[in-house]
mmCIF file of C-alpha atoms and ligand atoms in Angstrom:
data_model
loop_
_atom_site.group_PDB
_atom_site.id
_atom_site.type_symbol
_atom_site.label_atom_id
_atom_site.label_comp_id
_atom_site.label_asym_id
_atom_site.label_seq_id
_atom_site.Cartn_x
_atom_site.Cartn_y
_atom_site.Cartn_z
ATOM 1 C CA UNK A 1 122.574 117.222 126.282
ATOM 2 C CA UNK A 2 122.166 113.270 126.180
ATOM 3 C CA UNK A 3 119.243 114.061 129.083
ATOM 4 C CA UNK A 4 116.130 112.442 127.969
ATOM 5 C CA UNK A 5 115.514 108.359 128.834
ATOM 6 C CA UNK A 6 115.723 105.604 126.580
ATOM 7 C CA UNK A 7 111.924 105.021 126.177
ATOM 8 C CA UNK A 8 111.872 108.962 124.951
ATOM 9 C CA UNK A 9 115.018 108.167 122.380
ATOM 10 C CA UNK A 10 113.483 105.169 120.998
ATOM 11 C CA UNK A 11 110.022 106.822 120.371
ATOM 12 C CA UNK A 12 111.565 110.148 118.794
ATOM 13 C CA UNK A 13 113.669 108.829 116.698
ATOM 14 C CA UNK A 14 112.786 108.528 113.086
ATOM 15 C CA UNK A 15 112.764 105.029 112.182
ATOM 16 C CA UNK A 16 112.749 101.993 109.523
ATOM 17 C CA UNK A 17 111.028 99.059 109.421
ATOM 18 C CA UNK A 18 112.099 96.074 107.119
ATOM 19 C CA UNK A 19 110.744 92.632 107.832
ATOM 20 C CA UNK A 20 106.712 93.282 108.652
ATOM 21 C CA UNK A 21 103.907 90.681 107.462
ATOM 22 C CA UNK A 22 101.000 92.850 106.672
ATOM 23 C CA UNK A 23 98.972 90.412 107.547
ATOM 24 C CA UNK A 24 100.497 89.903 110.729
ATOM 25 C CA UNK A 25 98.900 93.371 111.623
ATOM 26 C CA UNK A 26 95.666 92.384 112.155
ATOM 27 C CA UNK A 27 94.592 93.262 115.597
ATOM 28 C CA UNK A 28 91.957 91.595 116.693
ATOM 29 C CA UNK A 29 89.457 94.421 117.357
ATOM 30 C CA UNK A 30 89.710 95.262 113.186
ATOM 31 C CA UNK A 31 89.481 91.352 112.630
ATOM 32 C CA UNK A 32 85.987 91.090 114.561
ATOM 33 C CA UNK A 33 84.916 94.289 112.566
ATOM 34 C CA UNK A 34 86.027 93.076 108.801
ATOM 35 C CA UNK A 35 84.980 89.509 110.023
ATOM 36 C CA UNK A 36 81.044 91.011 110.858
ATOM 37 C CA UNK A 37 81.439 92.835 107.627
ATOM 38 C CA UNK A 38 81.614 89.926 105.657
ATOM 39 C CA UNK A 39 79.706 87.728 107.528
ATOM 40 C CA UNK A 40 82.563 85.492 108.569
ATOM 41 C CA UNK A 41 82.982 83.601 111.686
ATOM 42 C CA UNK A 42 86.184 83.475 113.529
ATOM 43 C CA UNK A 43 86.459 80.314 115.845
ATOM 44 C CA UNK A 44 86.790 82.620 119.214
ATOM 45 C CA UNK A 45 84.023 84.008 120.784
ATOM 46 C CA UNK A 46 85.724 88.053 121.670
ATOM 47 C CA UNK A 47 88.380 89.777 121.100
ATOM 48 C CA UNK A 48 89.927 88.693 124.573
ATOM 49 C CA UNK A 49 89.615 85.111 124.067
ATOM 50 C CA UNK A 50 91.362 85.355 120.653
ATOM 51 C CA UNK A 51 94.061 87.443 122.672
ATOM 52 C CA UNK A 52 94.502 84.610 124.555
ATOM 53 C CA UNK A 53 95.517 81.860 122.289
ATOM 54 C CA UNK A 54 98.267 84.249 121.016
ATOM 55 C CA UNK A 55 100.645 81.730 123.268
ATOM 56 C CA UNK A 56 102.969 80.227 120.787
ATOM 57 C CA UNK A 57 105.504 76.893 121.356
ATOM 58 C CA UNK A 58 107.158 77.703 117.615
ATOM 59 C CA UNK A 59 106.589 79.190 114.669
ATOM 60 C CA UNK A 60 104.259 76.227 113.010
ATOM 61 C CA UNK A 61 101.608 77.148 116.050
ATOM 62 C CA UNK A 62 101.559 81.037 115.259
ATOM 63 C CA UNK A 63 101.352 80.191 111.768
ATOM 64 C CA UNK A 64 98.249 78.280 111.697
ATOM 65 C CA UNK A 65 96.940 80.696 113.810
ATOM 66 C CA UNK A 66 97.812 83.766 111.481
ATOM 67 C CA UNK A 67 96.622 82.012 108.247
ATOM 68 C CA UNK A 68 93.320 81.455 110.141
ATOM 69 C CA UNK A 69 93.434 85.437 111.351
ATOM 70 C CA UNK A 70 93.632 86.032 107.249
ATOM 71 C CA UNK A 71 90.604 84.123 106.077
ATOM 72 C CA UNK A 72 88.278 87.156 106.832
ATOM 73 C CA UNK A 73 89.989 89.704 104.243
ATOM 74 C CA UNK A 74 87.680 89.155 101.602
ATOM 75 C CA UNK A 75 87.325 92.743 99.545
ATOM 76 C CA UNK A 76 90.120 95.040 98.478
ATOM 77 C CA UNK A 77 88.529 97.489 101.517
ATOM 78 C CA UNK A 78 89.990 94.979 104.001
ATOM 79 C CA UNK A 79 93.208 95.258 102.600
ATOM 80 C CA UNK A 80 93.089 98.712 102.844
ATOM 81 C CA UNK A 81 91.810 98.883 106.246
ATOM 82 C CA UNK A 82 94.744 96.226 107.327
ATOM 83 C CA UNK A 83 97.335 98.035 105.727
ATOM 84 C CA UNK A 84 96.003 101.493 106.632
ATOM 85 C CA UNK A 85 96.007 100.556 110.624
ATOM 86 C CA UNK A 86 98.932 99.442 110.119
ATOM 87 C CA UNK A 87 100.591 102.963 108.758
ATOM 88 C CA UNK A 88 98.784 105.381 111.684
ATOM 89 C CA UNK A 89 99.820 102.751 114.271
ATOM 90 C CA UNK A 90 103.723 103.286 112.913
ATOM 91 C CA UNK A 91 103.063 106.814 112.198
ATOM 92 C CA UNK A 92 102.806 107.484 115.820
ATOM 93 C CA UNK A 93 106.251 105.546 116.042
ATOM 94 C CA UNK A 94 107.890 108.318 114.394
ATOM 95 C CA UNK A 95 108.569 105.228 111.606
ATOM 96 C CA UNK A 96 109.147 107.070 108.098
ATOM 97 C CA UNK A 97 110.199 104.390 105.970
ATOM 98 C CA UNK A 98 108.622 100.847 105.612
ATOM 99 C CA UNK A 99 109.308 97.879 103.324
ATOM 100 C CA UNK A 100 106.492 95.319 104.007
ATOM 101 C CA UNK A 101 105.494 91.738 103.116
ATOM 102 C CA UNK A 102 102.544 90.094 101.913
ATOM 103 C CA UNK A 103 102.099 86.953 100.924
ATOM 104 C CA UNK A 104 99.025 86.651 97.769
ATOM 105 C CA UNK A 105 98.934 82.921 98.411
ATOM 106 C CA UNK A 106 97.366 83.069 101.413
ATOM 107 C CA UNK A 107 94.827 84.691 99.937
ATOM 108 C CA UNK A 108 94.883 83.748 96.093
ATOM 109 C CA UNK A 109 94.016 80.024 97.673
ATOM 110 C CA UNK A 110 91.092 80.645 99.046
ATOM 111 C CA UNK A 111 88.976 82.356 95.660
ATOM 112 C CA UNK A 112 90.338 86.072 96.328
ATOM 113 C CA UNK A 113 92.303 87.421 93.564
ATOM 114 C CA UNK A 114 95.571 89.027 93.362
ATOM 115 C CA UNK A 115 94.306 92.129 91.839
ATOM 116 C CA UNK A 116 92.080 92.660 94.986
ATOM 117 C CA UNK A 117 95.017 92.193 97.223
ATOM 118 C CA UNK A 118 97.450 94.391 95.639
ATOM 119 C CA UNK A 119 95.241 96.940 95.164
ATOM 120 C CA UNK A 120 94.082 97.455 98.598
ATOM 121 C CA UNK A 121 97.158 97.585 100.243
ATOM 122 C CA UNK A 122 99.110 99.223 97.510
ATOM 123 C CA UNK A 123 96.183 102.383 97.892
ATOM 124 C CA UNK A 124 96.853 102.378 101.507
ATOM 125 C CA UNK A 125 100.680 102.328 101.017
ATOM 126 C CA UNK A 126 100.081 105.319 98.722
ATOM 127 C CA UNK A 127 97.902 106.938 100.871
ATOM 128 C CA UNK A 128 100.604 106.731 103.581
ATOM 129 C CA UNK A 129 102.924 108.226 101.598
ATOM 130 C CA UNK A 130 101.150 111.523 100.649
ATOM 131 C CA UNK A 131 99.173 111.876 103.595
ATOM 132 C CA UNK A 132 101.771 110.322 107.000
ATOM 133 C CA UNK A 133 105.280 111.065 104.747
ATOM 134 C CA UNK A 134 105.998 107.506 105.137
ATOM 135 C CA UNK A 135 107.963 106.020 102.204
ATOM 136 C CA UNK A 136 107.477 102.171 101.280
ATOM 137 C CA UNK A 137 108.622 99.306 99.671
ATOM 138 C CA UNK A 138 106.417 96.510 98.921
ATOM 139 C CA UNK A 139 107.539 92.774 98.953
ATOM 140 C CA UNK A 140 105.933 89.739 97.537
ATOM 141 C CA UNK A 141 106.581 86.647 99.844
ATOM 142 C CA UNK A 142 106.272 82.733 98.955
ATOM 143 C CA UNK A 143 105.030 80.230 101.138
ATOM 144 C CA UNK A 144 107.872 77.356 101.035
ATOM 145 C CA UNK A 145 105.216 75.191 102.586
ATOM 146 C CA UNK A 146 103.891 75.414 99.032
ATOM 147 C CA UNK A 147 105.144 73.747 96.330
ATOM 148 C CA UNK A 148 107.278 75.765 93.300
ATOM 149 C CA UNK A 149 104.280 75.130 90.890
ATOM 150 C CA UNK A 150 102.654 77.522 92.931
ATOM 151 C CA UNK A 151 105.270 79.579 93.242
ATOM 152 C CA UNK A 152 105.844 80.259 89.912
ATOM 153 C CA UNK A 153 101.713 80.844 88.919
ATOM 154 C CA UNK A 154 102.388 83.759 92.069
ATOM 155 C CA UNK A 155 105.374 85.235 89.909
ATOM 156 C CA UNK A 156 103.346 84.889 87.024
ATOM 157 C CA UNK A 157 100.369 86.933 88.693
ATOM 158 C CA UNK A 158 102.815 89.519 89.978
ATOM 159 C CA UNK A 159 104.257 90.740 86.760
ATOM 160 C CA UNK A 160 101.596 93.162 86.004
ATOM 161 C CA UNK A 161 102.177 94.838 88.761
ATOM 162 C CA UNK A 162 106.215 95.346 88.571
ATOM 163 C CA UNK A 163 106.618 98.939 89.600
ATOM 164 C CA UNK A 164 104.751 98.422 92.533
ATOM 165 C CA UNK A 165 106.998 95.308 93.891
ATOM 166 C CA UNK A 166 110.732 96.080 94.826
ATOM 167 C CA UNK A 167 111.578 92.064 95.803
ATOM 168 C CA UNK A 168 110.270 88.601 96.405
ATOM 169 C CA UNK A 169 110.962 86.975 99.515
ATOM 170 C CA UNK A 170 110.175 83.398 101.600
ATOM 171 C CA UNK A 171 108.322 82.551 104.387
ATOM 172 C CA UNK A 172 105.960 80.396 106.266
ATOM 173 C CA UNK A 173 107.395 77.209 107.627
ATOM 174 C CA UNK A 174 110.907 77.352 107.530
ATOM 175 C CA UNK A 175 112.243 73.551 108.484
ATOM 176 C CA UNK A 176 112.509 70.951 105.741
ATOM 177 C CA UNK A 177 111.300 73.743 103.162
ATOM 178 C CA UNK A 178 115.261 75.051 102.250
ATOM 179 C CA UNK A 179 115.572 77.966 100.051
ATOM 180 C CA UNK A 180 116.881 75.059 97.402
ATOM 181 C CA UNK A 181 112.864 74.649 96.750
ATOM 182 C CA UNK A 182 112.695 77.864 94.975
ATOM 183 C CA UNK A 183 116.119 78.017 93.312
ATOM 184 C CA UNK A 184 114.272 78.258 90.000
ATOM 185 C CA UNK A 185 111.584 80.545 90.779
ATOM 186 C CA UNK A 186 114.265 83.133 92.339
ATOM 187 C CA UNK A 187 116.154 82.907 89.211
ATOM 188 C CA UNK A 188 113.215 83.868 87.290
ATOM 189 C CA UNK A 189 112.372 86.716 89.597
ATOM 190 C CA UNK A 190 115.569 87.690 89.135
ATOM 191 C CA UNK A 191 115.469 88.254 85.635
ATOM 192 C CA UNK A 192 112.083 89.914 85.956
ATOM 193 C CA UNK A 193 114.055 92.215 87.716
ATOM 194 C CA UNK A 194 113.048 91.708 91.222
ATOM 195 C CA UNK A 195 114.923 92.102 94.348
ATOM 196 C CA UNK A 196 114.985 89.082 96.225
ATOM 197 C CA UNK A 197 115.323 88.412 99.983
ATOM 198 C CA UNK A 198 114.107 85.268 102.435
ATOM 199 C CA UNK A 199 113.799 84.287 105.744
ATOM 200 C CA UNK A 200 116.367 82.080 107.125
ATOM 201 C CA UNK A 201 117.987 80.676 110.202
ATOM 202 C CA UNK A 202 114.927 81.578 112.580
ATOM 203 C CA UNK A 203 114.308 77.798 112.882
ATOM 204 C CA UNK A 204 116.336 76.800 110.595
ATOM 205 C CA UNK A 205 119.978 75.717 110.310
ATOM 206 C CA UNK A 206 122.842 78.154 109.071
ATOM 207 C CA UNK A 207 122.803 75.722 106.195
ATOM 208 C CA UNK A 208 119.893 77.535 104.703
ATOM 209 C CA UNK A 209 121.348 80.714 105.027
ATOM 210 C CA UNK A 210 124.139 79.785 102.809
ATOM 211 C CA UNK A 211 121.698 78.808 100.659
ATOM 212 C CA UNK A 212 119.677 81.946 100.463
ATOM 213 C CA UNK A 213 123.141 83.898 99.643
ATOM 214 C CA UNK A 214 124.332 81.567 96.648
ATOM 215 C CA UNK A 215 120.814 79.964 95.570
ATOM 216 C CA UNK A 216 118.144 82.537 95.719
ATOM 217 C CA UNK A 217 121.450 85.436 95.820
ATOM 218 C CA UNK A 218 119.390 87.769 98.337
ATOM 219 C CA UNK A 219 120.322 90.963 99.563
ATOM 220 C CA UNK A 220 118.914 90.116 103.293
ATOM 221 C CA UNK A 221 118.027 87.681 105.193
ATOM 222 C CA UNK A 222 115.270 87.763 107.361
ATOM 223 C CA UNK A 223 116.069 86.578 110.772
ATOM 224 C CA UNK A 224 119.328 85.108 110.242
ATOM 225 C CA UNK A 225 119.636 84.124 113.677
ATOM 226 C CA UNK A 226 121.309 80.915 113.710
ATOM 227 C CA UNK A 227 124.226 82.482 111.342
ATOM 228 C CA UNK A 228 125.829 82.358 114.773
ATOM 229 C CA UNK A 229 126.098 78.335 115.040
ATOM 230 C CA UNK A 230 128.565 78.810 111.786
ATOM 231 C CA UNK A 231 131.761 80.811 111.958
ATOM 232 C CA UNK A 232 132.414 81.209 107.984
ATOM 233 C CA UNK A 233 128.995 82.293 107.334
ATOM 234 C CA UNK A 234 129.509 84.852 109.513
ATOM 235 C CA UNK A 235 132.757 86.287 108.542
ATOM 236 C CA UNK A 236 130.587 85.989 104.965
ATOM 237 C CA UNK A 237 127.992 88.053 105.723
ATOM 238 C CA UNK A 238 130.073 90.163 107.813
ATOM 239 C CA UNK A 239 132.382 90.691 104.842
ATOM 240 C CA UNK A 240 129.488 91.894 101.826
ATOM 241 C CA UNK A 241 127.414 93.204 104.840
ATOM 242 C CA UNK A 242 124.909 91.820 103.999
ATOM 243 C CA UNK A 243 121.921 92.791 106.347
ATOM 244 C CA UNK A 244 119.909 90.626 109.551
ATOM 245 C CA UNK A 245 116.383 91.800 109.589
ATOM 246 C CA UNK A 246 115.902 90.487 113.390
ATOM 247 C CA UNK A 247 112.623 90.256 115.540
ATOM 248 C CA UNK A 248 113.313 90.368 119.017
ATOM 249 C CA UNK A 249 109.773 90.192 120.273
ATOM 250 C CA UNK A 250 108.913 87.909 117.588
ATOM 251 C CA UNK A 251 112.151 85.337 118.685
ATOM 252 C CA UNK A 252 110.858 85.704 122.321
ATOM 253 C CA UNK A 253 107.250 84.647 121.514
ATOM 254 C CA UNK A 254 107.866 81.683 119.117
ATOM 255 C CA UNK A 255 110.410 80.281 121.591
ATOM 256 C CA UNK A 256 113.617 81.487 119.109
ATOM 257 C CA UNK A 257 115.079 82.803 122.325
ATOM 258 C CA UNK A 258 114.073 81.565 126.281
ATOM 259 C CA UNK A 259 114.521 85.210 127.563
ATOM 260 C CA UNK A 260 115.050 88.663 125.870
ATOM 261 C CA UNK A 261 118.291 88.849 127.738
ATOM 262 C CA UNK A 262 119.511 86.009 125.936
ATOM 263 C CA UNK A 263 118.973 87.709 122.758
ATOM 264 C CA UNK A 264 121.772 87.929 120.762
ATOM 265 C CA UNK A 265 121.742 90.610 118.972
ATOM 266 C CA UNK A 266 123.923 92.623 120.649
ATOM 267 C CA UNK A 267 126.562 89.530 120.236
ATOM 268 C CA UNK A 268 125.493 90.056 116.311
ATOM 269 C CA UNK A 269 126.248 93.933 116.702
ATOM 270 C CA UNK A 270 129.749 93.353 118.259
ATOM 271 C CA UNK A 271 130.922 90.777 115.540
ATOM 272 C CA UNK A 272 130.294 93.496 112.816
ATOM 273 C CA UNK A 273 126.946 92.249 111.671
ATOM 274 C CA UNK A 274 124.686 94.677 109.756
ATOM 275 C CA UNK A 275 121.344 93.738 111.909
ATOM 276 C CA UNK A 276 118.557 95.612 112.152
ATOM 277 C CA UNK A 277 115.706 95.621 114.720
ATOM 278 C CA UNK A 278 111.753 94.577 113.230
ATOM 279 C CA UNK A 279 108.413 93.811 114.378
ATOM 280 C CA UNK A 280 107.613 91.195 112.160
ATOM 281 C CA UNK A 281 104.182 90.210 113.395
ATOM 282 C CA UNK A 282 102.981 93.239 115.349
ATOM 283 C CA UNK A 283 99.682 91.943 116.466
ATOM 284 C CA UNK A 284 100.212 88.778 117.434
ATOM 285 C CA UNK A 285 103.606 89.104 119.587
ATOM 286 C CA UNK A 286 102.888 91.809 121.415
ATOM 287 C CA UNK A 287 104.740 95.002 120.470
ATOM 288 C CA UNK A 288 105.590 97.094 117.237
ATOM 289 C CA UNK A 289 109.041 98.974 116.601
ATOM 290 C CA UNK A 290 108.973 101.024 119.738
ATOM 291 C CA UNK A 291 108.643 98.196 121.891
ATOM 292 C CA UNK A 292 111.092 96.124 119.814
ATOM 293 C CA UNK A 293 114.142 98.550 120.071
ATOM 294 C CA UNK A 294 112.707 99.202 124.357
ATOM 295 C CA UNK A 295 112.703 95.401 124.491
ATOM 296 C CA UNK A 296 116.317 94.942 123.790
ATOM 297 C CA UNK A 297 117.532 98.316 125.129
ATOM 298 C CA UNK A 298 116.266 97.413 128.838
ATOM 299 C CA UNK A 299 116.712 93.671 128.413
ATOM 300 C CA UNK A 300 120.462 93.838 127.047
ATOM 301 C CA UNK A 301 121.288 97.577 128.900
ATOM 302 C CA UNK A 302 121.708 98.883 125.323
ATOM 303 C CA UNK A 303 123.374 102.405 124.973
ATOM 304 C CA UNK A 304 121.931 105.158 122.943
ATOM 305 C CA UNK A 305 124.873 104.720 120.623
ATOM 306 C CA UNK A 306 124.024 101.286 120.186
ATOM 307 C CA UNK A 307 120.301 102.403 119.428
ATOM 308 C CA UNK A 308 121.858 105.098 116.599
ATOM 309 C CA UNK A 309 123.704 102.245 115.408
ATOM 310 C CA UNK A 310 120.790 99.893 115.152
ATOM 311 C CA UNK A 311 118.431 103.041 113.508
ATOM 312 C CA UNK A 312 121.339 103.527 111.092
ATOM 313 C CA UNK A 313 121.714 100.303 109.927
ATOM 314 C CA UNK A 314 118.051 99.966 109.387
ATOM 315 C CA UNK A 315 118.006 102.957 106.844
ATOM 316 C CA UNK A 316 121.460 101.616 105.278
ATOM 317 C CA UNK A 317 120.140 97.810 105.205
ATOM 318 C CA UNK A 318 116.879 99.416 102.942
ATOM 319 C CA UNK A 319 116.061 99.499 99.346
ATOM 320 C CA UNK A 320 116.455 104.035 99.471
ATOM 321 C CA UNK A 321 118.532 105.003 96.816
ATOM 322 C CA UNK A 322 122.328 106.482 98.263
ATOM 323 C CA UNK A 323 120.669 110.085 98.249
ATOM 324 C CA UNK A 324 117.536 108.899 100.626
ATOM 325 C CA UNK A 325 119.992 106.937 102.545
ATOM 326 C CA UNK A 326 122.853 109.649 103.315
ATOM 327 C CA UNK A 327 119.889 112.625 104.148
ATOM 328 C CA UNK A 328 118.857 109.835 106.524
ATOM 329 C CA UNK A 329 121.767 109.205 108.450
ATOM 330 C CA UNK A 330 122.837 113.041 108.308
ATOM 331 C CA UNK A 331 119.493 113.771 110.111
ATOM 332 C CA UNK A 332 120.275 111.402 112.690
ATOM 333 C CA UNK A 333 123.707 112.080 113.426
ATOM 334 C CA UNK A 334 122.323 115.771 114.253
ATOM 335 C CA UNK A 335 119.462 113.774 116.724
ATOM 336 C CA UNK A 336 122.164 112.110 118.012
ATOM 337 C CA UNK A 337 123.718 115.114 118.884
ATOM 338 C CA UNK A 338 121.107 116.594 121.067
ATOM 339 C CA UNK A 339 119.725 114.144 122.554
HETATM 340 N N1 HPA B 1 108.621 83.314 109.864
HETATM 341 C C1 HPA B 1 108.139 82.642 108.827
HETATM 342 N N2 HPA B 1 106.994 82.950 108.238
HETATM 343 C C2 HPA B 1 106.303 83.993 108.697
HETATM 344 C C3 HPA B 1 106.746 84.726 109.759
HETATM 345 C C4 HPA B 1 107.973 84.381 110.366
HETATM 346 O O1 HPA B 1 108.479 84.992 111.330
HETATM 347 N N3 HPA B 1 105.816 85.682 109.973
HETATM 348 C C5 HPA B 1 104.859 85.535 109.047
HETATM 349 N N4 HPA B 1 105.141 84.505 108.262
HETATM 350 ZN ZN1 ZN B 2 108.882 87.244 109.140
#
């Protein structure tokens, strides 16, 4: 009883992952393969010197890197591959649920269509659910470094393919692009039905997250951070529980946090936040759920229960119907139990 180590708890337990960029997946081995494919050139000579310009002062200098990464994803194979890795690599994990991002404009602007995008990764997704037993959501994300024209011609494409999206959300660079930007296209994907969510208060002020909750009316935030700089906001989101999907590995490498012991999610925890632990960017900051939930749990001496609590919140914080979500937490009450 309560016998085996942390590193043994994290990896058994069945997990959920909510804030993941597909294309932030791309290891660099399957770039160099889809990039000889299709006779593309990346701008570092191996796989090891890519490696080493993943070294990141802020978000703006991973995301130019990241966009680059995603010029080589030309056919709706490379999707599939991407997304495919992606779902053996978190198979191993013992993660059973995902609800993933990808953003079509990073893609859409450079000549490849929507269709081809969708399709690959939604076959993969589909794939991973008959073949791994991993359930998914899919979520279509805006670039606020865009303008809402844009936007809105992305909503437009992405109404064909309704059953397969559960939500919009917003990333890409966060300062001086509020959530205010896309007030109107939220609205709209609102009444399409959508679920919306969007990142906020990783660089950002708390300012933004307020407007995420009354603007773009999200049922997360991604990140959410700097919720802690504001003591209403807090109580607010403490109040309609309305969930953090944080990155710890992801805060350490863009410079969100100095030190993984500074985290504070723990702090977030203990004030009654519903936060949840994510990898975000697998490939490019150095760890995916396992070593997220390890991270934290040596850095801030987690306990187990703290890890259960974490887990739970992750399957409570998703887009599973009340059925999905109870079997869920049922199941890991009993793991609790014996381990
Ligand atoms: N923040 C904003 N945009 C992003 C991120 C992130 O952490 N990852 C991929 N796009
Ligand atoms: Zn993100």
């Amino acid at each position: 009883m309560n016998t085996i180590s942390i590193e043994k708890f994290i990896e058994d337990i069945p997990k959920a992952e909510l804030h993941l960029h597909i294309e932030g997946t791309f290891e660099p081995e399957l770039m160099f393969t889809i990039a000889k494919r299709n006779n593309k050139k990346i701008d570092y000579a191996s796989v090891e010197a890519l490696k080493r310009a993943y070294q990141f002062n802020n978000l703006q200098e991973f995301l130019d890197i990241y966009y680059a990464g995603a010029n080589v994803l030309i056919e709706e194979q490379d999707f599939y591959d991407l997304t495919w890795a992606y779902l053996t690599k978190v198979h191993e994990q013992n993660v059973v649920h995902v609800e993933i991002f990808f953003d079509p404009q990073t893609h859409t602007d450079r000549g490849i269509s929507f269709e081809t995008v969708i399709n690959g990764i939604y076959r993969a997704l589909d794939d991973g659910q008959q073949q791994l037993g991993i359930s998914f959501k899919l979520i279509m994300s805006f670039l606020r470094h865009l303008d809402e024209a844009s936007a809105f011609n992305t909503l437009e494409q992405a109404l064909p393919y309704k059953e397969w999206i559960s939500g919009v959300g917003l990333d890409s660079s966060e300062i001086g692009n509020p959530p205010s930007k896309f007030e109107r296209v939220f609205a709209k994907a609102l009444e399409e039905g959508f679920a919306t969510v969007a990142h906020a208060g990783e660089e950002g002020p708390s300012a933004y997250i307020w407007e995420a909750l009354k603007l773009l009316k999200v049922t997360r935030i991604d990140h959410g951070n700097r919720c802690l700089d504001d003591e209403e906001l807090v109580e607010q989101l403490v109040k309609l529980q309305i969930p953090l999907t944080v990155c710890p590995l992801s805060n350490l490498e863009l410079k969100v946090v100095p030190d993984l012991k500074n985290h504070p999610i723990a702090k977030m925890m203990n004030k009654g936040l519903l936060v949840t632990v994510n990898s975000d960017d697998p490939a490019y900051f150095g760890g995916y759920m396992n070593e997220n939930y390890l991270g934290i749990a040596q850095a801030l001496d987690l306990s187990k229960q703290q890890i259960i609590t974490l887990v739970k919140n992750s399957f409570k914080a998703s887009w599973l119907s009340d059925k999905e979500k109870n079997a869920m937490i049922a199941k890991l009450d009993t793991y609790f139990q014996h381990n």
